[in-house]
Every structure is written in structure tokens, then in C-alpha cells.
Coordinates of N, CA and C in Angstrom, one line a residue:
M1 N 152.9 134.8 -116.6 CA 152.1 134.8 -115.3 C 151.8 133.3 -115.0
S2 N 152.0 132.9 -113.8 CA 151.7 131.6 -113.3 C 150.5 131.6 -112.4
F3 N 149.5 130.7 -112.7 CA 148.3 130.6 -111.9 C 148.4 129.6 -110.7
F4 N 149.4 128.6 -110.9 CA 149.5 127.6 -109.8 C 151.0 127.5 -109.5
N5 N 151.2 127.3 -108.2 CA 152.6 127.0 -107.8 C 152.9 125.5 -108.0
S6 N 154.0 125.0 -107.8 CA 154.4 123.6 -108.1 C 153.6 122.6 -107.3
S7 N 153.4 122.9 -106.0 CA 152.7 122.0 -105.2 C 151.2 121.8 -105.6
E8 N 150.6 122.9 -106.0 CA 149.2 122.9 -106.4 C 149.1 122.2 -107.8
A9 N 150.0 122.4 -108.7 CA 150.0 121.7 -110.0 C 150.2 120.2 -109.8
H10 N 151.0 119.7 -108.9 CA 151.2 118.3 -108.6 C 150.0 117.7 -108.1
F11 N 149.2 118.4 -107.2 CA 148.0 117.9 -106.6 C 146.9 117.7 -107.7
I12 N 146.9 118.7 -108.6 CA 145.9 118.6 -109.7 C 146.1 117.4 -110.6
L13 N 147.4 117.2 -110.9 CA 147.7 116.1 -111.8 C 147.4 114.7 -111.2
Q14 N 147.7 114.6 -109.9 CA 147.4 113.4 -109.1 C 145.9 113.2 -109.1
S15 N 145.1 114.3 -109.0 CA 143.7 114.1 -108.9 C 143.1 113.7 -110.2
C16 N 143.7 114.1 -111.3 CA 143.2 113.8 -112.7 C 143.6 112.4 -113.1
R17 N 144.6 111.8 -112.5 CA 145.1 110.4 -112.8 C 144.1 109.4 -112.4
P18 N 143.7 108.4 -113.3 CA 142.6 107.4 -112.9 C 143.1 106.5 -111.8
S19 N 142.2 106.1 -110.9 CA 142.5 105.3 -109.8 C 142.7 103.8 -110.3
R20 N 143.3 103.0 -109.4 CA 143.5 101.6 -109.7 C 142.1 100.9 -110.1
R21 N 141.1 101.3 -109.3 CA 139.8 100.7 -109.6 C 139.2 101.0 -110.9
L22 N 139.4 102.3 -111.3 CA 139.0 102.7 -112.7 C 139.8 102.0 -113.8
R23 N 141.1 101.9 -113.5 CA 141.9 101.2 -114.5 C 141.5 99.7 -114.7
L24 N 141.2 99.1 -113.5 CA 140.8 97.7 -113.6 C 139.5 97.5 -114.3
I25 N 138.5 98.5 -114.1 CA 137.3 98.4 -114.8 C 137.5 98.6 -116.3
G26 N 138.4 99.5 -116.6 CA 138.8 99.8 -118.0 C 139.3 98.5 -118.7
W27 N 140.0 97.7 -118.0 CA 140.5 96.4 -118.6 C 139.4 95.4 -118.7
L28 N 138.5 95.3 -117.7 CA 137.5 94.3 -117.6 C 136.4 94.5 -118.6
L29 N 136.0 95.7 -118.9 CA 134.9 96.0 -119.8 C 135.0 95.3 -121.1
P30 N 136.2 95.5 -121.8 CA 136.3 94.9 -123.1 C 136.2 93.3 -123.0
L31 N 136.8 92.8 -122.0 CA 136.8 91.3 -121.8 C 135.4 90.8 -121.6
V32 N 134.6 91.5 -120.8 CA 133.2 91.2 -120.6 C 132.4 91.3 -121.9
A33 N 132.6 92.3 -122.6 CA 131.9 92.5 -123.9 C 132.3 91.4 -124.8
M34 N 133.5 91.0 -124.9 CA 133.9 89.9 -125.8 C 133.3 88.6 -125.3
A35 N 133.2 88.3 -124.0 CA 132.6 87.1 -123.5 C 131.1 87.0 -123.9
V36 N 130.4 88.2 -123.7 CA 129.0 88.2 -124.1 C 128.8 88.0 -125.5
Y37 N 129.7 88.5 -126.4 CA 129.6 88.4 -127.8 C 129.8 86.9 -128.2
L38 N 130.8 86.3 -127.6 CA 131.1 84.9 -127.9 C 130.0 84.0 -127.4
A39 N 129.4 84.3 -126.3 CA 128.3 83.5 -125.7 C 127.1 83.5 -126.6
R40 N 126.9 84.6 -127.3 CA 125.7 84.7 -128.2 C 126.0 84.5 -129.6
W41 N 127.3 84.1 -129.9 CA 127.7 83.9 -131.3 C 127.1 82.6 -131.8
D42 N 126.3 82.6 -132.9 CA 125.7 81.4 -133.5 C 126.7 80.7 -134.3
V43 N 127.3 79.6 -133.8 CA 128.3 78.8 -134.5 C 127.5 77.6 -135.1
P44 N 127.3 77.5 -136.4 CA 126.6 76.4 -137.0 C 127.4 75.1 -136.9
T45 N 126.7 74.0 -136.6 CA 127.3 72.7 -136.6 C 126.5 71.8 -137.4
V46 N 127.1 71.0 -138.3 CA 126.4 70.1 -139.2 C 126.3 68.8 -138.4
A47 N 125.1 68.4 -137.9 CA 124.9 67.2 -137.2 C 124.9 66.0 -138.1
W48 N 124.4 66.1 -139.3 CA 124.4 65.0 -140.2 C 124.4 65.5 -141.6
L49 N 125.0 64.8 -142.6 CA 125.1 65.2 -143.9 C 125.0 63.9 -144.8
G50 N 124.2 63.9 -145.9 CA 124.1 62.7 -146.7 C 123.5 63.0 -148.0
F51 N 124.0 62.2 -149.0 CA 123.4 62.1 -150.3 C 122.3 61.1 -150.4
S52 N 121.3 61.4 -151.2 CA 120.2 60.4 -151.4 C 120.7 59.3 -152.3
P53 N 120.1 58.1 -152.2 CA 120.5 57.0 -153.0 C 120.6 57.3 -154.5
D54 N 119.7 58.1 -155.0 CA 119.7 58.4 -156.4 C 120.7 59.5 -156.8
G55 N 121.3 60.1 -155.8 CA 122.4 61.1 -156.0 C 121.8 62.5 -156.4
R56 N 120.5 62.7 -156.3 CA 119.9 64.0 -156.8 C 119.7 64.9 -155.6
T57 N 119.9 64.5 -154.4 CA 119.6 65.4 -153.2 C 120.8 65.3 -152.2
L58 N 121.1 66.4 -151.7 CA 122.1 66.5 -150.6 C 121.3 67.2 -149.4
A59 N 121.3 66.5 -148.3 CA 120.6 67.0 -147.1 C 121.6 67.3 -146.0
A60 N 121.4 68.3 -145.2 CA 122.2 68.7 -144.1 C 121.3 69.0 -142.9
L61 N 121.6 68.5 -141.7 CA 120.9 68.9 -140.5 C 121.9 69.8 -139.7
I62 N 121.4 71.0 -139.5 CA 122.3 72.1 -139.0 C 121.7 72.6 -137.6
V63 N 122.6 72.7 -136.6 CA 122.2 73.3 -135.3 C 123.2 74.3 -134.9
T64 N 122.8 75.2 -134.0 CA 123.7 76.1 -133.4 C 123.6 76.0 -131.8
N65 N 124.7 76.3 -131.2 CA 124.7 76.2 -129.7 C 124.6 77.6 -129.1
S66 N 123.5 78.2 -129.4 CA 123.2 79.6 -128.8 C 122.0 79.5 -127.9
R67 N 121.8 80.7 -127.2 CA 120.6 80.7 -126.3 C 119.3 80.5 -127.0
I68 N 119.3 81.0 -128.3 CA 118.1 80.7 -129.1 C 118.6 79.8 -130.2
P69 N 118.4 78.4 -130.0 CA 119.0 77.5 -130.9 C 118.4 77.5 -132.3
V70 N 119.2 77.3 -133.3 CA 118.7 77.1 -134.7 C 118.7 75.7 -135.0
R71 N 117.6 75.2 -135.5 CA 117.5 73.8 -136.0 C 117.0 73.7 -137.4
K72 N 117.8 73.4 -138.3 CA 117.4 73.5 -139.7 C 117.7 72.2 -140.5
L73 N 116.8 72.0 -141.5 CA 117.0 71.0 -142.5 C 117.2 71.8 -143.8
V74 N 118.3 71.5 -144.5 CA 118.6 72.2 -145.8 C 118.8 71.1 -146.8
L75 N 118.1 71.3 -148.0 CA 118.2 70.4 -149.1 C 118.7 71.1 -150.3
W76 N 119.6 70.5 -151.0 CA 120.2 71.0 -152.3 C 119.9 70.0 -153.4
D77 N 119.6 70.6 -154.6 CA 119.5 69.8 -155.8 C 121.0 69.5 -156.3
M78 N 121.2 68.3 -156.7 CA 122.5 67.9 -157.2 C 122.4 67.5 -158.7
P79 N 123.3 67.8 -159.5 CA 124.6 68.4 -159.2 C 124.7 69.9 -159.3
S80 N 123.5 70.6 -159.4 CA 123.5 72.0 -159.6 C 123.8 72.8 -158.4
W81 N 123.7 72.2 -157.2 CA 123.9 72.9 -155.9 C 122.9 74.0 -155.7
K82 N 121.8 73.9 -156.3 CA 120.7 74.9 -156.1 C 119.9 74.5 -154.8
R83 N 119.8 75.4 -153.9 CA 119.1 75.1 -152.7 C 117.6 74.9 -152.9
R84 N 117.2 73.7 -152.5 CA 115.8 73.3 -152.7 C 114.9 73.8 -151.6
A85 N 115.4 73.7 -150.4 CA 114.6 74.1 -149.2 C 115.5 74.3 -148.0
A86 N 115.0 75.2 -147.1 CA 115.7 75.4 -145.8 C 114.6 75.6 -144.8
L87 N 114.4 74.6 -143.9 CA 113.3 74.6 -143.0 C 113.7 74.6 -141.6
E88 N 113.0 75.3 -140.7 CA 113.2 75.2 -139.3 C 112.6 73.9 -138.8
L89 N 113.2 73.2 -137.8 CA 112.8 72.0 -137.3 C 112.3 72.2 -135.9
S90 N 111.3 71.4 -135.4 CA 110.8 71.5 -134.1 C 111.6 70.7 -133.1
I91 N 112.5 69.8 -133.6 CA 113.4 69.0 -132.8 C 114.8 69.4 -133.1
S92 N 115.7 69.1 -132.2 CA 117.1 69.3 -132.4 C 117.7 68.0 -133.1
P93 N 118.0 68.1 -134.4 CA 118.3 66.9 -135.1 C 119.7 66.3 -134.8
L94 N 119.7 65.0 -134.9 CA 120.9 64.2 -134.5 C 121.4 63.4 -135.8
R95 N 120.5 62.7 -136.5 CA 121.0 62.0 -137.6 C 119.8 61.8 -138.6
G96 N 120.1 61.3 -139.8 CA 119.1 61.1 -140.8 C 119.3 59.8 -141.6
A97 N 118.3 59.4 -142.3 CA 118.4 58.2 -143.1 C 117.4 58.4 -144.3
Y98 N 117.8 58.1 -145.5 CA 117.0 58.1 -146.7 C 116.3 56.8 -146.9
S99 N 115.1 56.9 -147.5 CA 114.4 55.7 -148.0 C 115.1 55.2 -149.2
P100 N 115.1 54.0 -149.6 CA 115.8 53.5 -150.8 C 115.4 54.2 -152.1
D101 N 114.1 54.7 -152.2 CA 113.7 55.4 -153.4 C 114.0 56.9 -153.3
S102 N 114.7 57.4 -152.3 CA 115.1 58.8 -152.1 C 114.0 59.7 -151.9
R103 N 112.7 59.3 -151.7 CA 111.6 60.2 -151.5 C 111.4 60.6 -150.1
L104 N 111.9 59.8 -149.1 CA 111.7 60.1 -147.7 C 113.0 60.3 -147.0
L105 N 113.0 61.2 -146.0 CA 114.2 61.3 -145.1 C 113.7 61.3 -143.7
A106 N 114.2 60.3 -142.9 CA 113.9 60.2 -141.5 C 114.9 61.0 -140.7
V107 N 114.4 61.8 -139.8 CA 115.3 62.7 -139.0 C 115.0 62.4 -137.5
T108 N 116.0 62.1 -136.7 CA 115.9 61.8 -135.3 C 116.3 63.0 -134.4
S109 N 115.9 63.0 -133.2 CA 116.2 64.1 -132.3 C 117.2 63.7 -131.3
T110 N 117.9 64.7 -130.7 CA 118.9 64.4 -129.6 C 118.2 64.3 -128.3
Q111 N 119.0 63.9 -127.3 CA 118.4 63.7 -125.9 C 118.1 65.1 -125.3
S112 N 118.7 66.2 -125.8 CA 118.4 67.5 -125.2 C 117.0 68.0 -125.7
T113 N 116.4 67.3 -126.6 CA 115.1 67.8 -127.1 C 114.0 67.0 -126.4
F114 N 113.0 67.6 -126.0 CA 111.8 66.9 -125.4 C 110.7 67.0 -126.4
P115 N 110.0 65.8 -126.7 CA 110.3 64.5 -126.1 C 111.5 63.8 -126.8
H116 N 112.2 63.0 -126.0 CA 113.4 62.3 -126.5 C 112.9 61.3 -127.5
G117 N 113.8 60.9 -128.4 CA 113.6 59.7 -129.3 C 112.5 60.0 -130.3
T118 N 112.3 61.2 -130.8 CA 111.3 61.5 -131.8 C 111.9 61.3 -133.2
V119 N 111.0 60.8 -134.1 CA 111.4 60.6 -135.5 C 110.4 61.5 -136.3
S120 N 111.0 62.3 -137.2 CA 110.3 63.1 -138.1 C 110.5 62.6 -139.6
I121 N 109.4 62.2 -140.3 CA 109.5 61.7 -141.6 C 109.3 62.9 -142.6
R122 N 110.3 63.2 -143.5 CA 110.2 64.3 -144.3 C 110.1 63.9 -145.8
D123 N 109.5 64.8 -146.6 CA 109.4 64.7 -148.0 C 110.6 65.4 -148.6
T124 N 111.4 64.6 -149.3 CA 112.7 65.2 -149.8 C 112.4 66.2 -151.0
S125 N 111.2 66.2 -151.6 CA 111.0 67.1 -152.7 C 110.9 68.5 -152.2
N126 N 110.4 68.8 -151.0 CA 110.3 70.1 -150.4 C 110.7 70.2 -149.0
G127 N 111.1 69.1 -148.3 CA 111.4 69.1 -146.9 C 110.3 69.1 -146.0
G128 N 109.0 69.1 -146.5 CA 107.9 69.1 -145.6 C 107.7 67.9 -144.7
E129 N 107.2 68.1 -143.5 CA 107.0 67.0 -142.6 C 105.8 66.2 -142.9
L130 N 105.9 64.9 -143.1 CA 104.7 64.1 -143.4 C 104.1 63.5 -142.1
R131 N 105.0 63.1 -141.1 CA 104.5 62.6 -139.9 C 105.6 62.6 -138.9
T132 N 105.2 62.6 -137.6 CA 106.2 62.6 -136.5 C 105.7 61.6 -135.5
F133 N 106.6 60.8 -134.9 CA 106.1 59.8 -133.9 C 107.3 59.6 -132.9
R134 N 106.9 59.2 -131.7 CA 107.8 58.9 -130.6 C 108.3 57.5 -130.7
A135 N 109.5 57.3 -131.0 CA 110.1 55.9 -131.2 C 110.7 55.3 -130.0
H136 N 111.4 56.1 -129.2 CA 112.0 55.6 -128.0 C 111.9 56.7 -126.9
N137 N 112.3 56.3 -125.7 CA 112.3 57.2 -124.5 C 113.5 58.0 -124.4
W138 N 114.6 57.6 -125.1 CA 115.8 58.3 -125.1 C 116.4 58.5 -126.5
T139 N 117.6 59.0 -126.6 CA 118.2 59.3 -127.9 C 118.3 58.1 -128.8
I140 N 117.9 58.3 -130.1 CA 118.0 57.2 -131.1 C 119.4 57.2 -131.6
T141 N 120.0 56.0 -131.5 CA 121.4 55.8 -131.9 C 121.5 55.0 -133.2
G142 N 120.5 54.4 -133.6 CA 120.5 53.6 -134.9 C 119.3 53.8 -135.7
L143 N 119.4 53.9 -137.0 CA 118.3 54.3 -137.9 C 118.5 53.7 -139.3
A144 N 117.5 53.0 -139.8 CA 117.7 52.4 -141.1 C 116.3 52.1 -141.7
F145 N 116.2 52.3 -143.1 CA 115.0 51.9 -143.8 C 115.2 50.5 -144.4
S146 N 114.1 49.8 -144.5 CA 114.2 48.5 -145.2 C 114.4 48.7 -146.7
P147 N 114.8 47.7 -147.4 CA 115.0 47.8 -148.8 C 113.8 48.3 -149.6
D148 N 112.6 47.9 -149.2 CA 111.4 48.3 -149.9 C 110.9 49.6 -149.4
G149 N 111.5 50.2 -148.4 CA 111.1 51.5 -147.9 C 109.9 51.6 -147.0
R150 N 109.3 50.4 -146.7 CA 108.0 50.4 -146.0 C 108.3 50.3 -144.5
T151 N 109.4 49.9 -144.1 CA 109.7 49.7 -142.6 C 110.9 50.6 -142.2
L152 N 110.8 51.2 -141.1 CA 111.9 52.0 -140.5 C 112.3 51.3 -139.2
A153 N 113.6 51.0 -139.1 CA 114.1 50.4 -137.9 C 114.8 51.4 -137.1
T154 N 114.6 51.5 -135.8 CA 115.2 52.4 -134.9 C 115.8 51.7 -133.7
A155 N 116.9 52.3 -133.1 CA 117.5 51.7 -131.9 C 117.9 52.8 -131.0
S156 N 117.9 52.4 -129.7 CA 118.4 53.4 -128.7 C 119.3 52.6 -127.7
A157 N 120.5 53.2 -127.5 CA 121.5 52.6 -126.7 C 121.2 52.5 -125.3
V158 N 120.2 53.3 -124.8 CA 119.9 53.3 -123.4 C 118.5 52.9 -123.1
D159 N 117.8 52.5 -124.1 CA 116.4 52.1 -123.9 C 116.3 50.6 -123.5
D160 N 116.2 50.3 -122.2 CA 116.3 48.9 -121.8 C 115.0 48.1 -122.1
D161 N 113.9 48.7 -122.4 CA 112.6 48.1 -122.6 C 112.7 47.4 -124.0
S162 N 112.8 48.1 -125.0 CA 112.9 47.6 -126.4 C 113.9 48.4 -127.2
P163 N 115.2 48.0 -127.1 CA 116.2 48.8 -127.7 C 116.1 48.9 -129.2
V164 N 115.5 47.9 -129.9 CA 115.3 47.8 -131.3 C 113.9 47.7 -131.6
R165 N 113.4 48.6 -132.5 CA 111.9 48.6 -132.8 C 111.8 48.8 -134.3
L166 N 110.7 48.2 -134.9 CA 110.3 48.4 -136.3 C 109.0 49.2 -136.4
W167 N 109.0 50.1 -137.4 CA 107.9 51.0 -137.6 C 107.4 51.0 -139.0
D168 N 106.1 51.2 -139.2 CA 105.5 51.3 -140.5 C 105.9 52.8 -141.0
A169 N 106.6 52.9 -142.0 CA 107.1 54.2 -142.5 C 106.0 55.1 -143.0
T170 N 104.8 54.5 -143.3 CA 103.7 55.2 -143.9 C 102.9 55.9 -142.9
D171 N 102.7 55.2 -141.7 CA 101.8 55.8 -140.7 C 102.4 55.9 -139.3
G172 N 103.7 55.4 -139.1 CA 104.4 55.5 -137.9 C 103.9 54.5 -136.8
S173 N 103.1 53.5 -137.2 CA 102.7 52.5 -136.2 C 103.8 51.5 -136.0
Q174 N 103.9 51.0 -134.8 CA 104.9 50.0 -134.4 C 104.5 48.6 -134.9
Q175 N 105.5 48.0 -135.5 CA 105.3 46.6 -136.1 C 105.9 45.5 -135.2
A176 N 107.1 45.8 -134.6 CA 107.7 44.7 -133.8 C 108.8 45.4 -133.0
N177 N 109.3 44.6 -132.0 CA 110.4 45.1 -131.2 C 111.3 43.9 -130.9
F178 N 112.6 44.1 -130.6 CA 113.5 43.1 -130.3 C 114.3 43.5 -129.0
P179 N 113.9 42.9 -127.9 CA 114.5 43.3 -126.6 C 115.8 42.5 -126.3
Q180 N 116.2 41.7 -127.2 CA 117.4 40.8 -126.9 C 118.7 41.6 -127.0
A181 N 118.8 42.7 -127.6 CA 120.0 43.5 -127.8 C 120.1 44.6 -126.8
F182 N 121.4 45.1 -126.5 CA 121.6 46.2 -125.6 C 122.6 47.1 -126.2
S183 N 122.5 48.4 -125.9 CA 123.5 49.4 -126.3 C 123.7 49.4 -127.8
V184 N 122.6 49.4 -128.5 CA 122.7 49.3 -130.0 C 123.1 50.6 -130.6
Y185 N 124.0 50.6 -131.6 CA 124.5 51.8 -132.3 C 124.3 51.7 -133.8
C186 N 124.1 50.5 -134.3 CA 124.0 50.3 -135.7 C 123.0 49.3 -136.1
L187 N 122.3 49.6 -137.2 CA 121.3 48.7 -137.7 C 121.5 48.5 -139.2
A188 N 121.3 47.3 -139.8 CA 121.5 47.1 -141.2 C 120.6 46.0 -141.7
F189 N 119.8 46.3 -142.7 CA 118.9 45.3 -143.3 C 119.7 44.5 -144.4
S190 N 119.3 43.3 -144.5 CA 119.9 42.5 -145.6 C 119.2 42.9 -146.9
P191 N 119.8 42.7 -148.0 CA 119.3 43.2 -149.3 C 117.9 42.7 -149.6
D192 N 117.5 41.5 -149.1 CA 116.1 41.0 -149.3 C 115.1 41.5 -148.3
G193 N 115.6 42.2 -147.3 CA 114.8 42.8 -146.2 C 114.3 41.8 -145.2
K194 N 114.8 40.6 -145.2 CA 114.3 39.5 -144.3 C 115.1 39.5 -143.0
K195 N 116.2 40.1 -143.0 CA 117.1 40.0 -141.8 C 117.5 41.4 -141.4
L196 N 117.8 41.6 -140.1 CA 118.3 42.9 -139.6 C 119.5 42.6 -138.7
A197 N 120.6 43.2 -139.1 CA 121.8 43.1 -138.2 C 121.8 44.1 -137.2
V198 N 122.2 43.8 -136.0 CA 122.2 44.7 -134.8 C 123.6 44.6 -134.2
A199 N 124.2 45.8 -134.1 CA 125.6 45.9 -133.5 C 125.6 47.0 -132.5
G200 N 126.4 46.8 -131.5 CA 126.5 47.9 -130.5 C 127.6 47.6 -129.5
L201 N 127.4 48.0 -128.2 CA 128.5 48.0 -127.2 C 128.5 46.7 -126.4
D202 N 127.4 45.8 -126.6 CA 127.4 44.7 -125.7 C 128.2 43.5 -126.2
G203 N 128.9 43.7 -127.4 CA 129.8 42.7 -127.8 C 129.3 41.9 -129.0
P204 N 128.3 40.9 -128.7 CA 127.8 40.1 -129.8 C 127.1 40.9 -130.9
V205 N 127.3 40.5 -132.1 CA 126.5 41.0 -133.2 C 125.4 40.0 -133.5
R206 N 124.1 40.6 -133.4 CA 123.0 39.7 -133.6 C 122.3 40.0 -134.9
V207 N 121.7 38.9 -135.5 CA 121.0 39.0 -136.7 C 119.5 38.6 -136.4
A208 N 118.6 39.5 -136.6 CA 117.2 39.2 -136.3 C 116.5 38.7 -137.6
D209 N 115.8 37.6 -137.5 CA 114.9 37.1 -138.6 C 113.6 37.8 -138.5
L210 N 113.3 38.7 -139.4 CA 112.1 39.5 -139.3 C 110.8 38.7 -139.6
G211 N 111.0 37.5 -140.2 CA 109.8 36.7 -140.5 C 109.3 36.0 -139.2
S212 N 110.2 35.4 -138.4 CA 109.9 34.7 -137.2 C 109.9 35.6 -136.0
G213 N 110.6 36.7 -136.1 CA 110.8 37.6 -134.9 C 111.8 37.1 -133.9
T214 N 112.6 36.2 -134.3 CA 113.7 35.7 -133.4 C 115.0 36.3 -133.9
S215 N 116.0 36.2 -133.0 CA 117.4 36.7 -133.3 C 118.4 35.7 -132.9
S216 N 119.5 35.7 -133.6 CA 120.6 34.8 -133.3 C 121.9 35.6 -133.2
V217 N 122.9 35.0 -132.5 CA 124.2 35.7 -132.3 C 125.1 35.3 -133.5
A218 N 125.5 36.2 -134.3 CA 126.4 36.0 -135.4 C 127.8 35.8 -135.0
W219 N 128.3 36.7 -134.1 CA 129.6 36.6 -133.5 C 129.5 36.9 -132.1
Q220 N 130.1 36.0 -131.3 CA 130.0 36.2 -129.8 C 131.3 36.8 -129.2
D221 N 132.4 36.3 -129.5 CA 133.7 36.7 -128.9 C 134.4 37.8 -129.7
L222 N 133.8 38.9 -129.8 CA 134.5 40.0 -130.6 C 135.3 40.8 -129.6
P223 N 136.4 41.4 -130.0 CA 137.4 42.1 -129.1 C 136.9 43.4 -128.6
G224 N 135.8 44.0 -129.2 CA 135.4 45.3 -128.7 C 134.0 45.6 -129.1
S225 N 133.7 46.9 -129.1 CA 132.3 47.4 -129.4 C 132.2 47.5 -130.9
E226 N 131.2 46.9 -131.5 CA 130.9 47.0 -132.9 C 129.9 48.1 -133.2
R227 N 130.4 49.1 -133.9 CA 129.5 50.3 -134.2 C 129.0 50.3 -135.6
F228 N 129.5 49.4 -136.5 CA 129.2 49.5 -137.9 C 128.9 48.1 -138.4
A229 N 127.9 48.0 -139.3 CA 127.5 46.7 -139.8 C 127.0 46.9 -141.3
L230 N 127.3 46.0 -142.2 CA 126.9 46.1 -143.6 C 126.8 44.8 -144.2
F231 N 125.7 44.5 -144.9 CA 125.5 43.3 -145.6 C 126.1 43.4 -147.0
A232 N 126.7 42.4 -147.5 CA 127.2 42.3 -148.9 C 125.9 42.3 -149.8
P233 N 126.1 42.7 -151.1 CA 124.9 42.8 -152.0 C 124.2 41.5 -152.1
D234 N 124.9 40.3 -152.0 CA 124.2 39.0 -152.1 C 123.6 38.6 -150.8
G235 N 123.8 39.3 -149.7 CA 123.2 39.0 -148.4 C 123.9 37.9 -147.7
E236 N 124.9 37.3 -148.3 CA 125.6 36.1 -147.7 C 126.7 36.5 -146.7
L237 N 127.2 37.7 -146.8 CA 128.3 38.2 -146.0 C 127.9 39.4 -145.2
L238 N 128.3 39.4 -143.9 CA 128.0 40.6 -143.0 C 129.3 41.1 -142.5
I239 N 129.6 42.4 -142.7 CA 130.8 43.0 -142.3 C 130.5 43.9 -141.1
T240 N 131.3 43.8 -140.1 CA 131.2 44.7 -138.9 C 132.5 45.4 -138.6
G241 N 132.4 46.5 -137.9 CA 133.6 47.2 -137.6 C 133.5 48.0 -136.3
Q242 N 134.6 48.5 -135.8 CA 134.6 49.3 -134.6 C 135.5 50.5 -134.8
P243 N 135.2 51.6 -134.1 CA 136.2 52.8 -134.2 C 137.5 52.5 -133.5
R244 N 138.5 52.9 -134.2 CA 139.9 52.8 -133.6 C 140.5 54.2 -133.6
P245 N 140.8 54.8 -132.5 CA 141.5 56.1 -132.5 C 142.8 56.1 -133.2
G246 N 143.0 57.0 -134.1 CA 144.3 57.1 -134.8 C 144.4 56.2 -136.0
F247 N 143.4 55.4 -136.3 CA 143.5 54.5 -137.5 C 143.1 55.2 -138.8

């Protein structure tokens, strides 16, 4: 027995077939779901990684590019690799620098964090924050402790007022500033702590005499931007360098 004739059956099948709009929605829904998933996916990025001078601590500054950003300082005991501390930071970290005795870690913030140019001094034994101060109006691009650990030098590539500044590492008070340099990306103390090498995008590499507060040009006609500087152990030789793609 047949309930439908051929024309009626064809009409019913056509009615049950999904329309083009429904098929399009069926294709788009998984793509939208995947896009939402990827947008919320917390992909960790290591902003900075470094061993302490005594080799007993490894520190990592970790951030994520999600709607709810994660900003962490993680410390490990070396060489056991036992995690010593994992702390949330109030600033989005960019770079770090150890004090020569390995007891302190200075952490700087990125330009995306307000206020810009913030420095957080941390105790490496537990990662606890000892003090925080505003060092520059914009992102800090250079950071270095003096050999005795009492002075912290900071630099900002876009701070036209005082691109290089010296701070008391114990209380965060400003000691001096050097407005002669521009677009600074690297700071290096001499082994005796009496001189500070300043290198950046403006070409000349300057050496500041911290006793007199004056600076002199070490090299004037360099072929490009000097991003790195390092004193030899005897303090008589200063080596500088610049990034070269593909080198």
C-alpha cells in the first residue's frame, strides 16, 4: 500500500532538504567557535629569562596575550629545578636584572602597563616585592646594577627629559641623571663602578663618569645602532655591538 504518490514524495523530500542559508550557518558555526577559542587561548610568552650571578636561581618573566592577561614571576632553585616561587605581578614585565650578590631582581614594565616605566625590586629568596618606583615616563629599554649592588641604572629610548637615570637600589630615590644620550638601549657599568657605558640608536657610544657627572663620546663614527656594550674585567676595554639579521 502506498501513502504518497511520486509528486507528493518529491515535495516532501525537497521540504526536508536544508536551505542554502542553513547550510552556510552550519559551516560558519564551527569556524566562529574555533575563532572564539583561539582568541581566549592563553599562550604563555617568556618575556625574560636569566640565571643569577651565583648560578643558584633561574628567573622567568611570563605573560599571556589573553583578555585576562597573566603576569608572572617564576623562580627555580638550581641545579635541582625545584620551583621556589610563582607570583602574580601587578605590572606587565619586560626585562629583568640581578644584583651582583644575586639577592635582588629588578623587573621593568612594558609600555602597555600603566604607569609606564615602573621598576619593581624583588627578593630572589621568595620573589616578594621590596619596593616599586616610577623610573621613566615610557618603556624602560636599559637596566643594570652597579658592581656593589647599591645603584640601579635605567634608560628609556623615548624619554627625552632624562633618558639615563641612576637610582638608590635600597629606597628607590633618584641619585643622578644624564640627559646627553638619546634612544638608549644598553647600559654597562665598569668593574670598579666608576663609569657607565651608554649605547643606543643615536650612533655615538658615551661613557659617563659617575664621580663628576660628565660624559664623553667613546666612539663617534659608528656604522649603525649599538645595542650592546660590555666592559672587560680590567675595565680598560669596552666592547660594543649591534644586531645583524641573519648573522
